[in-house]
Amino acid sequence: GREADKHFGFFANIRKYFGDEYFTNLKIPVNFINSFLQFIYTSESLYPYIQGNNYEAISVYIEKYLPIYQRRLRNSHLVENAQ
């Protein structure tokens, strides 16, 4: 749907801004970057930051949710299946 496309565009912009290496350095596998961003996006209202291209503010949330998401990844064993 249109909503999903809009979100996907946001994620693409965030990924362009930070670069995939930023996320892989944070131990987020490349194929989970969008899912990580979705996780943050559904937990916080990032829309105003994204609209205002305030990516520095988003990096605060990335750091905040990173340990939670990494725990979830480990617990779900998704990572092993993805290799």
Tab-separated table of C-alpha atoms in Angstrom:
chain	number	residue	atom	x	y	z
A	1	GLY	CA	0.000	0.000	0.000
A	2	ARG	CA	0.874	3.678	-0.194
A	3	GLU	CA	1.739	3.825	3.520
A	4	ALA	CA	4.260	1.021	3.188
A	5	ASP	CA	5.812	2.680	0.152
A	6	LYS	CA	6.147	5.903	2.077
A	7	HIS	CA	7.874	4.112	4.956
A	8	PHE	CA	10.101	2.277	2.528
A	9	GLY	CA	11.174	5.601	1.056
A	10	PHE	CA	11.988	6.841	4.559
A	11	PHE	CA	14.108	3.805	5.278
A	12	ALA	CA	15.916	4.189	1.972
A	13	ASN	CA	16.696	7.813	2.854
A	14	ILE	CA	17.923	6.896	6.317
A	15	ARG	CA	20.105	4.151	4.831
A	16	LYS	CA	21.486	6.570	2.250
A	17	TYR	CA	22.243	9.108	4.945
A	18	PHE	CA	24.011	6.750	7.345
A	19	GLY	CA	25.233	4.167	4.838
A	20	ASP	CA	24.715	0.420	5.283
A	21	GLU	CA	28.175	0.130	6.800
A	22	TYR	CA	26.991	2.225	9.735
A	23	PHE	CA	24.428	-0.473	10.518
A	24	THR	CA	26.666	-3.456	9.846
A	25	ASN	CA	29.240	-1.888	12.192
A	26	LEU	CA	26.453	-1.902	14.781
A	27	LYS	CA	26.120	-5.660	14.139
A	28	ILE	CA	22.868	-5.345	12.200
A	29	PRO	CA	23.060	-7.715	9.204
A	30	VAL	CA	22.426	-5.925	5.893
A	31	ASN	CA	19.240	-7.891	5.233
A	32	PHE	CA	17.854	-6.779	8.624
A	33	ILE	CA	18.472	-3.034	8.299
A	34	ASN	CA	14.963	-2.273	7.037
A	35	SER	CA	13.443	-4.466	9.707
A	36	PHE	CA	15.517	-2.654	12.367
A	37	LEU	CA	14.357	0.724	11.030
A	38	GLN	CA	10.774	-0.544	10.999
A	39	PHE	CA	11.240	-1.625	14.619
A	40	ILE	CA	12.343	1.877	15.636
A	41	TYR	CA	9.722	3.520	13.463
A	42	THR	CA	6.873	1.587	15.069
A	43	SER	CA	8.237	2.308	18.565
A	44	GLU	CA	8.728	6.066	18.173
A	45	SER	CA	7.119	8.756	16.080
A	46	LEU	CA	10.058	9.458	13.796
A	47	TYR	CA	7.856	11.006	11.139
A	48	PRO	CA	8.558	14.653	12.129
A	49	TYR	CA	12.325	14.042	12.112
A	50	ILE	CA	12.218	12.323	8.758
A	51	GLN	CA	10.031	15.057	7.303
A	52	GLY	CA	12.467	17.657	8.561
A	53	ASN	CA	15.460	15.593	7.370
A	54	ASN	CA	16.693	15.625	10.954
A	55	TYR	CA	18.715	12.418	10.713
A	56	GLU	CA	20.950	13.312	13.650
A	57	ALA	CA	17.900	13.070	15.915
A	58	ILE	CA	17.148	9.635	14.443
A	59	SER	CA	20.638	8.412	15.328
A	60	VAL	CA	19.720	8.892	19.006
A	61	TYR	CA	16.854	6.433	18.550
A	62	ILE	CA	19.069	4.037	16.625
A	63	GLU	CA	21.422	3.902	19.601
A	64	LYS	CA	18.503	3.604	22.018
A	65	TYR	CA	16.874	0.660	20.245
A	66	LEU	CA	20.005	-1.108	19.072
A	67	PRO	CA	20.536	-3.268	22.208
A	68	ILE	CA	16.824	-4.170	22.314
A	69	TYR	CA	16.796	-5.167	18.663
A	70	GLN	CA	20.039	-7.141	18.941
A	71	ARG	CA	18.544	-9.077	21.855
A	72	ARG	CA	15.476	-9.815	19.771
A	73	LEU	CA	17.619	-10.972	16.851
A	74	ARG	CA	19.591	-13.316	19.093
A	75	ASN	CA	16.456	-14.656	20.749
A	76	SER	CA	14.636	-15.246	17.488
A	77	HIS	CA	17.590	-17.055	15.857
A	78	LEU	CA	16.655	-15.244	12.657
A	79	VAL	CA	20.297	-14.412	12.130
A	80	GLU	CA	21.448	-18.019	11.905
A	81	ASN	CA	18.765	-18.804	9.352
A	82	ALA	CA	19.808	-15.809	7.292
A	83	GLN	CA	23.406	-16.867	6.893
